[in-house]
Protein backbone atom coordinates (compact mmCIF):
# COMPACT_ATOMS: atom_id res chain seq x y z
CA UNK A 1 0.00 0.00 0.00
CA UNK A 2 1.32 3.45 -0.85
CA UNK A 3 2.27 5.49 2.22
CA UNK A 4 0.21 8.64 2.88
CA UNK A 5 1.95 11.82 1.73
CA UNK A 6 2.89 14.08 4.63
CA UNK A 7 1.51 17.58 4.17
CA UNK A 8 3.76 20.49 5.02
CA UNK A 9 4.21 24.24 4.76
CA UNK A 10 7.38 26.25 4.25
CA UNK A 11 7.76 29.30 6.49
CA UNK A 12 10.15 31.81 4.92
CA UNK A 13 10.77 32.26 1.20
CA UNK A 14 14.25 33.82 1.03
CA UNK A 15 17.43 32.54 -0.63
CA UNK A 16 17.38 29.01 0.80
CA UNK A 17 13.72 28.31 -0.03
CA UNK A 18 14.73 28.31 -3.70
CA UNK A 19 16.69 25.12 -3.06
CA UNK A 20 14.92 23.63 -0.06
CA UNK A 21 11.62 23.42 -1.96
CA UNK A 22 12.88 21.69 -5.14
CA UNK A 23 14.91 19.37 -2.89
CA UNK A 24 11.64 18.31 -1.21
CA UNK A 25 10.09 17.88 -4.65
CA UNK A 26 12.76 15.23 -5.42
CA UNK A 27 11.18 13.02 -2.73
CA UNK A 28 8.00 10.95 -2.76
CA UNK A 29 6.01 10.99 0.43
CA UNK A 30 5.58 14.74 0.97
CA UNK A 31 3.24 17.41 -0.36
CA UNK A 32 3.94 21.12 0.00
CA UNK A 33 0.53 22.77 0.47
CA UNK A 34 1.37 26.34 1.51
CA UNK A 35 4.13 28.89 1.87
CA UNK A 36 4.37 31.85 4.24
CA UNK A 37 6.41 35.03 4.05
CA UNK A 38 5.78 38.28 5.90
CA UNK A 39 5.93 39.93 2.46
CA UNK A 40 3.07 38.30 0.58
CA UNK A 41 4.51 39.10 -2.87
CA UNK A 42 7.66 37.14 -2.04
CA UNK A 43 5.64 34.13 -0.92
CA UNK A 44 3.51 34.38 -4.07
CA UNK A 45 6.60 34.47 -6.27
CA UNK A 46 7.98 31.25 -4.76
CA UNK A 47 4.52 29.59 -4.84
CA UNK A 48 4.24 30.43 -8.50
CA UNK A 49 7.68 29.12 -9.29
CA UNK A 50 7.18 25.80 -7.50
CA UNK A 51 3.41 25.26 -7.98
CA UNK A 52 2.46 25.63 -4.33
CA UNK A 53 -1.34 26.00 -3.99
CA UNK A 54 -1.69 28.49 -1.11
CA UNK A 55 0.13 31.62 0.06
CA UNK A 56 0.05 33.39 3.46
CA UNK A 57 1.59 36.48 5.02
CA UNK A 58 0.37 35.45 8.48
CA UNK A 59 1.91 32.28 9.87
CA UNK A 60 -0.76 31.81 12.56
CA UNK A 61 -3.50 32.06 9.90
CA UNK A 62 -1.67 29.42 7.87
CA UNK A 63 -1.48 27.08 10.85
CA UNK A 64 -5.15 27.68 11.67
CA UNK A 65 -6.33 26.98 8.13
CA UNK A 66 -4.10 24.12 6.97
CA UNK A 67 -4.05 20.46 8.05
CA UNK A 68 -0.30 19.94 8.36
CA UNK A 69 2.02 17.15 9.43
CA UNK A 70 5.04 19.44 9.66
CA UNK A 71 6.45 22.86 8.90
CA UNK A 72 9.86 23.59 7.41
CA UNK A 73 11.15 26.84 8.95
CA UNK A 74 13.56 28.68 6.63
CA UNK A 75 13.30 32.16 8.15
CA UNK A 76 16.06 34.30 9.71
CA UNK A 77 17.59 32.71 12.78
CA UNK A 78 16.16 35.16 15.33
CA UNK A 79 12.60 34.12 14.38
CA UNK A 80 13.20 30.34 14.77
CA UNK A 81 11.88 30.15 18.39
CA UNK A 82 8.72 32.09 17.48
CA UNK A 83 7.74 29.95 14.49
CA UNK A 84 8.70 26.77 16.33
CA UNK A 85 6.37 27.78 19.14
CA UNK A 86 3.47 28.56 16.78
CA UNK A 87 3.76 25.15 15.11
CA UNK A 88 4.40 23.17 18.30
CA UNK A 89 1.36 24.68 20.02
CA UNK A 90 -0.71 23.50 17.03
CA UNK A 91 0.70 19.97 17.44
CA UNK A 92 2.61 20.22 14.14
CA UNK A 93 6.11 18.67 13.85
CA UNK A 94 8.93 21.14 13.23
CA UNK A 95 11.92 21.18 10.91
CA UNK A 96 14.09 24.24 11.45
CA UNK A 97 17.12 25.41 9.48
CA UNK A 98 20.47 25.61 11.18
CA UNK A 99 21.58 27.45 13.22
CA UNK A 100 18.88 26.32 15.60
CA UNK A 101 18.57 29.65 17.43
CA UNK A 102 20.39 32.89 18.14
CA UNK A 103 21.44 31.72 21.62
CA UNK A 104 21.98 28.55 23.59
CA UNK A 105 19.08 29.40 25.92
CA UNK A 106 16.67 29.86 23.02
CA UNK A 107 17.78 26.57 21.47
CA UNK A 108 17.18 24.83 24.81
CA UNK A 109 13.74 26.50 24.96
CA UNK A 110 12.82 25.16 21.51
CA UNK A 111 13.84 21.64 22.54
CA UNK A 112 11.85 21.77 25.79
CA UNK A 113 8.75 23.26 24.20
CA UNK A 114 8.59 20.64 21.42
CA UNK A 115 9.05 17.92 24.01
CA UNK A 116 6.23 19.35 26.19
CA UNK A 117 3.91 19.66 23.19
CA UNK A 118 4.74 16.12 22.04
CA UNK A 119 5.96 17.21 18.60
CA UNK A 120 9.18 16.19 16.91
CA UNK A 121 11.89 18.78 16.29
CA UNK A 122 14.45 18.29 13.53
CA UNK A 123 17.26 20.63 12.57
CA UNK A 124 18.09 20.91 8.90
CA UNK A 125 21.89 20.64 9.02
CA UNK A 126 22.98 19.47 5.60
CA UNK A 127 26.80 19.61 5.45
CA UNK A 128 27.18 16.14 6.98
CA UNK A 129 25.07 14.85 4.05
CA UNK A 130 27.56 15.97 1.42
CA UNK A 131 28.50 13.01 -0.78
CA UNK A 132 32.30 13.45 -0.37
CA UNK A 133 32.00 13.69 3.43
CA UNK A 134 29.85 10.53 3.51
CA UNK A 135 32.54 8.74 1.43
CA UNK A 136 35.23 9.91 3.86
CA UNK A 137 33.19 8.66 6.82
CA UNK A 138 32.76 5.27 5.13
CA UNK A 139 36.52 5.01 4.55
CA UNK A 140 37.15 5.91 8.21
CA UNK A 141 34.59 3.38 9.46
CA UNK A 142 36.08 0.69 7.22
CA UNK A 143 39.34 1.10 9.15
CA UNK A 144 41.21 2.01 5.96
CA UNK A 145 43.76 4.16 7.84
CA UNK A 146 43.53 2.44 11.23
CA UNK A 147 42.66 4.42 14.35
CA UNK A 148 42.63 8.17 13.56
CA UNK A 149 44.60 10.39 15.96
CA UNK A 150 44.50 13.84 14.37
CA UNK A 151 42.33 15.80 11.92
CA UNK A 152 41.94 19.17 10.26
CA UNK A 153 38.47 20.21 9.10
CA UNK A 154 38.71 23.34 7.03
CA UNK A 155 36.29 25.86 5.52
CA UNK A 156 38.45 28.81 4.44
CA UNK A 157 37.26 30.96 1.57
CA UNK A 158 36.98 34.41 0.02
CA UNK A 159 33.63 33.69 -1.68
CA UNK A 160 31.45 36.85 -1.77
CA UNK A 161 28.91 35.30 0.55
CA UNK A 162 27.35 38.65 1.53
CA UNK A 163 26.07 39.21 -2.02
CA UNK A 164 23.53 36.35 -1.82
CA UNK A 165 22.92 36.59 1.92
CA UNK A 166 23.37 40.28 2.87
CA UNK A 167 21.98 39.81 6.39
CA UNK A 168 25.09 37.76 7.26
CA UNK A 169 27.08 41.01 7.27
CA UNK A 170 24.78 42.38 10.00
CA UNK A 171 25.22 39.51 12.46
CA UNK A 172 27.15 40.29 15.65
CA UNK A 173 28.04 36.62 15.78
CA UNK A 174 28.82 35.52 12.24
CA UNK A 175 31.17 32.77 11.20
CA UNK A 176 30.78 30.42 14.16
CA UNK A 177 26.98 30.51 13.94
CA UNK A 178 26.73 30.45 10.14
CA UNK A 179 29.62 28.14 9.16
CA UNK A 180 30.70 26.83 12.57
CA UNK A 181 27.27 25.20 12.93
CA UNK A 182 28.16 23.16 9.87
CA UNK A 183 31.87 22.58 10.45
CA UNK A 184 31.57 21.65 14.13
CA UNK A 185 28.69 19.32 13.24
CA UNK A 186 30.90 17.67 10.60
CA UNK A 187 33.56 17.18 13.31
CA UNK A 188 30.98 15.44 15.53
CA UNK A 189 29.69 13.38 12.60
CA UNK A 190 33.20 12.16 11.77
CA UNK A 191 34.83 11.89 15.18
CA UNK A 192 32.17 11.87 17.90
CA UNK A 193 31.81 14.24 20.86
CA UNK A 194 34.37 16.75 22.13
CA UNK A 195 35.94 16.55 25.57
CA UNK A 196 37.53 20.01 25.47
CA UNK A 197 37.74 23.00 23.19
CA UNK A 198 39.79 26.18 22.75
CA UNK A 199 38.89 28.88 20.25
CA UNK A 200 40.31 32.08 18.80
CA UNK A 201 38.26 34.46 16.64
CA UNK A 202 39.00 37.55 14.57
CA UNK A 203 37.29 40.02 12.24
CA UNK A 204 39.34 40.79 9.13
CA UNK A 205 36.67 42.36 6.88
CA UNK A 206 35.96 45.84 8.34
CA UNK A 207 32.59 46.04 6.52
CA UNK A 208 30.88 43.35 8.57
CA UNK A 209 29.67 43.26 12.19
CA UNK A 210 30.78 39.87 13.39
CA UNK A 211 33.87 37.66 13.31
CA UNK A 212 34.89 36.20 9.94
CA UNK A 213 37.72 33.96 11.18
CA UNK A 214 37.53 31.25 13.86
CA UNK A 215 40.01 28.56 14.82
CA UNK A 216 38.78 25.82 17.15
CA UNK A 217 41.01 23.13 18.62
CA UNK A 218 39.22 20.21 20.24
CA UNK A 219 40.20 17.04 22.00
CA UNK A 220 37.53 14.49 21.16
CA UNK A 221 36.35 11.81 23.61
CA UNK A 222 38.24 9.28 21.48
CA UNK A 223 41.45 11.21 22.21
CA UNK A 224 41.69 12.49 18.61
CA UNK A 225 42.93 16.08 18.19
CA UNK A 226 40.62 17.97 15.87
CA UNK A 227 41.42 21.38 14.44
CA UNK A 228 38.39 23.09 12.88
CA UNK A 229 39.31 26.23 10.95
CA UNK A 230 36.87 28.57 9.24
CA UNK A 231 37.29 31.90 7.49
CA UNK A 232 35.69 34.16 4.90
CA UNK A 233 38.86 36.24 4.67
CA UNK A 234 41.06 33.61 3.02
CA UNK A 235 42.41 34.57 -0.40
CA UNK A 236 43.97 31.28 -1.38
CA UNK A 237 45.54 29.86 -4.52
CA UNK A 238 42.45 27.70 -5.11
CA UNK A 239 39.00 28.79 -3.89
CA UNK A 240 37.18 25.84 -2.33
CA UNK A 241 33.73 27.32 -1.53
CA UNK A 242 31.48 25.66 -0.52
CA UNK A 243 33.51 22.53 0.11
CA UNK A 244 34.70 21.48 3.56
CA UNK A 245 38.23 20.10 3.19
CA UNK A 246 39.36 17.40 5.60
CA UNK A 247 42.67 15.74 6.43
CA UNK A 248 42.58 12.79 8.84
CA UNK A 249 45.71 11.03 10.01
CA UNK A 250 45.55 7.49 11.35
CA UNK A 251 47.97 4.83 12.52
CA UNK A 252 48.19 3.23 9.09
CA UNK A 253 47.67 6.17 6.73
CA UNK A 254 45.72 9.31 5.97
CA UNK A 255 42.50 10.40 4.26
CA UNK A 256 42.52 13.71 2.44
CA UNK A 257 39.32 15.21 1.09
CA UNK A 258 40.53 18.02 -1.06
CA UNK A 259 39.37 20.41 -3.82
CA UNK A 260 36.97 19.24 -6.52
CA UNK A 261 35.64 16.41 -4.32
CA UNK A 262 38.83 14.37 -4.57
CA UNK A 263 39.29 11.85 -1.76
CA UNK A 264 42.88 10.60 -1.45
CA UNK A 265 43.83 7.59 0.64
CA UNK A 266 47.51 7.36 1.47
CA UNK A 267 49.20 4.34 2.99
CA UNK A 268 52.87 3.36 3.14
CA UNK A 269 52.31 1.60 -0.19
CA UNK A 270 51.20 4.84 -1.94
CA UNK A 271 48.19 7.06 -2.64
CA UNK A 272 44.88 6.12 -4.25
CA UNK A 273 42.33 8.69 -5.24
CA UNK A 274 38.66 8.86 -6.22
CA UNK A 275 36.37 11.75 -7.10
CA UNK A 276 33.06 11.78 -5.23
CA UNK A 277 30.81 14.14 -7.17
CA UNK A 278 27.50 15.43 -5.77
CA UNK A 279 24.33 14.67 -7.74
CA UNK A 280 23.91 17.67 -10.07
CA UNK A 281 20.16 18.37 -9.83
CA UNK A 282 18.93 20.77 -12.53
CA UNK A 283 17.67 23.31 -9.96
CA UNK A 284 20.87 23.74 -7.99
CA UNK A 285 23.14 26.78 -8.18
CA UNK A 286 26.49 25.44 -9.48
CA UNK A 287 28.36 27.75 -7.06
CA UNK A 288 26.74 25.86 -4.16
CA UNK A 289 26.42 22.44 -5.88
CA UNK A 290 27.71 20.17 -3.12
CA UNK A 291 25.60 21.97 -0.50
CA UNK A 292 22.39 22.18 -2.49
CA UNK A 293 22.66 18.54 -3.53
CA UNK A 294 23.03 17.45 0.10
CA UNK A 295 19.69 19.11 0.97
CA UNK A 296 17.90 16.19 -0.72
CA UNK A 297 19.72 13.60 1.42
CA UNK A 298 19.20 15.62 4.58
CA UNK A 299 15.47 15.99 3.85
CA UNK A 300 15.22 12.26 3.07
CA UNK A 301 16.74 11.44 6.46
CA UNK A 302 14.33 13.77 8.27
CA UNK A 303 11.38 12.32 6.36
CA UNK A 304 12.46 8.87 7.55
CA UNK A 305 12.20 10.19 11.11
CA UNK A 306 8.79 11.75 10.49
CA UNK A 307 7.55 8.45 9.06
CA UNK A 308 8.49 6.66 12.29
CA UNK A 309 12.04 5.58 11.45
CA UNK A 310 15.29 6.96 12.81
CA UNK A 311 16.89 10.23 11.76
CA UNK A 312 20.31 11.72 12.51
CA UNK A 313 18.84 15.21 12.49
CA UNK A 314 16.98 15.43 15.79
CA UNK A 315 16.95 18.67 17.74
CA UNK A 316 18.50 16.83 20.69
CA UNK A 317 21.46 15.72 18.61
CA UNK A 318 21.94 19.11 16.96
CA UNK A 319 21.86 20.76 20.38
CA UNK A 320 25.29 19.17 20.99
CA UNK A 321 26.56 21.09 17.95
CA UNK A 322 24.91 24.28 19.19
CA UNK A 323 26.75 23.77 22.50
CA UNK A 324 30.08 23.61 20.62
CA UNK A 325 29.29 26.86 18.79
CA UNK A 326 28.52 28.73 22.03
CA UNK A 327 31.40 27.12 23.91
CA UNK A 328 33.66 28.42 21.11
CA UNK A 329 32.39 31.98 21.68
CA UNK A 330 32.89 31.61 25.41
CA UNK A 331 36.41 30.29 24.97
CA UNK A 332 37.25 33.12 22.54
CA UNK A 333 35.87 35.72 24.98
CA UNK A 334 37.56 34.35 28.11
CA UNK A 335 40.70 32.74 26.77
CA UNK A 336 39.69 29.60 28.67
CA UNK A 337 39.71 25.97 27.57
CA UNK A 338 36.11 24.65 27.79
CA UNK A 339 35.80 21.13 29.18
CA UNK A 340 33.03 18.53 29.35
CA UNK A 341 33.03 15.56 31.78
O1 LIG B 1 24.63 30.28 5.18
C1 LIG B 1 25.66 29.40 4.89
C2 LIG B 1 25.35 27.99 4.78
O2 LIG B 1 24.50 27.43 5.42
O3 LIG B 1 26.20 27.41 3.88
C3 LIG B 1 27.08 28.36 3.31
C4 LIG B 1 26.39 29.67 3.58
O4 LIG B 1 25.47 29.91 2.53
C5 LIG B 1 27.26 30.89 3.68
O5 LIG B 1 28.19 30.78 4.71
Short mmCIF file of C-alpha atoms and ligand atoms in Angstrom, two decimals, residues 15-16 97-98 126-127 155 159 161 165 167-168 174-175 178-179 182 232 241-242 288 291, ligand 1:
data_model
loop_
_atom_site.label_atom_id
_atom_site.label_comp_id
_atom_site.label_asym_id
_atom_site.label_seq_id
_atom_site.Cartn_x
_atom_site.Cartn_y
_atom_site.Cartn_z
CA UNK A 15 17.43 32.54 -0.63
CA UNK A 16 17.38 29.01 0.80
CA UNK A 97 17.12 25.41 9.48
CA UNK A 98 20.47 25.61 11.18
CA UNK A 126 22.98 19.47 5.60
CA UNK A 127 26.80 19.61 5.45
CA UNK A 155 36.29 25.86 5.52
CA UNK A 159 33.63 33.69 -1.68
CA UNK A 161 28.91 35.30 0.55
CA UNK A 165 22.92 36.59 1.92
CA UNK A 167 21.98 39.81 6.39
CA UNK A 168 25.09 37.76 7.26
CA UNK A 174 28.82 35.52 12.24
CA UNK A 175 31.17 32.77 11.20
CA UNK A 178 26.73 30.45 10.14
CA UNK A 179 29.62 28.14 9.16
CA UNK A 182 28.16 23.16 9.87
CA UNK A 232 35.69 34.16 4.90
CA UNK A 241 33.73 27.32 -1.53
CA UNK A 242 31.48 25.66 -0.52
CA UNK A 288 26.74 25.86 -4.16
CA UNK A 291 25.60 21.97 -0.50
O1 LIG B 1 24.63 30.28 5.18
C1 LIG B 1 25.66 29.40 4.89
C2 LIG B 1 25.35 27.99 4.78
O2 LIG B 1 24.50 27.43 5.42
O3 LIG B 1 26.20 27.41 3.88
C3 LIG B 1 27.08 28.36 3.31
C4 LIG B 1 26.39 29.67 3.58
O4 LIG B 1 25.47 29.91 2.53
C5 LIG B 1 27.26 30.89 3.68
O5 LIG B 1 28.19 30.78 4.71
#
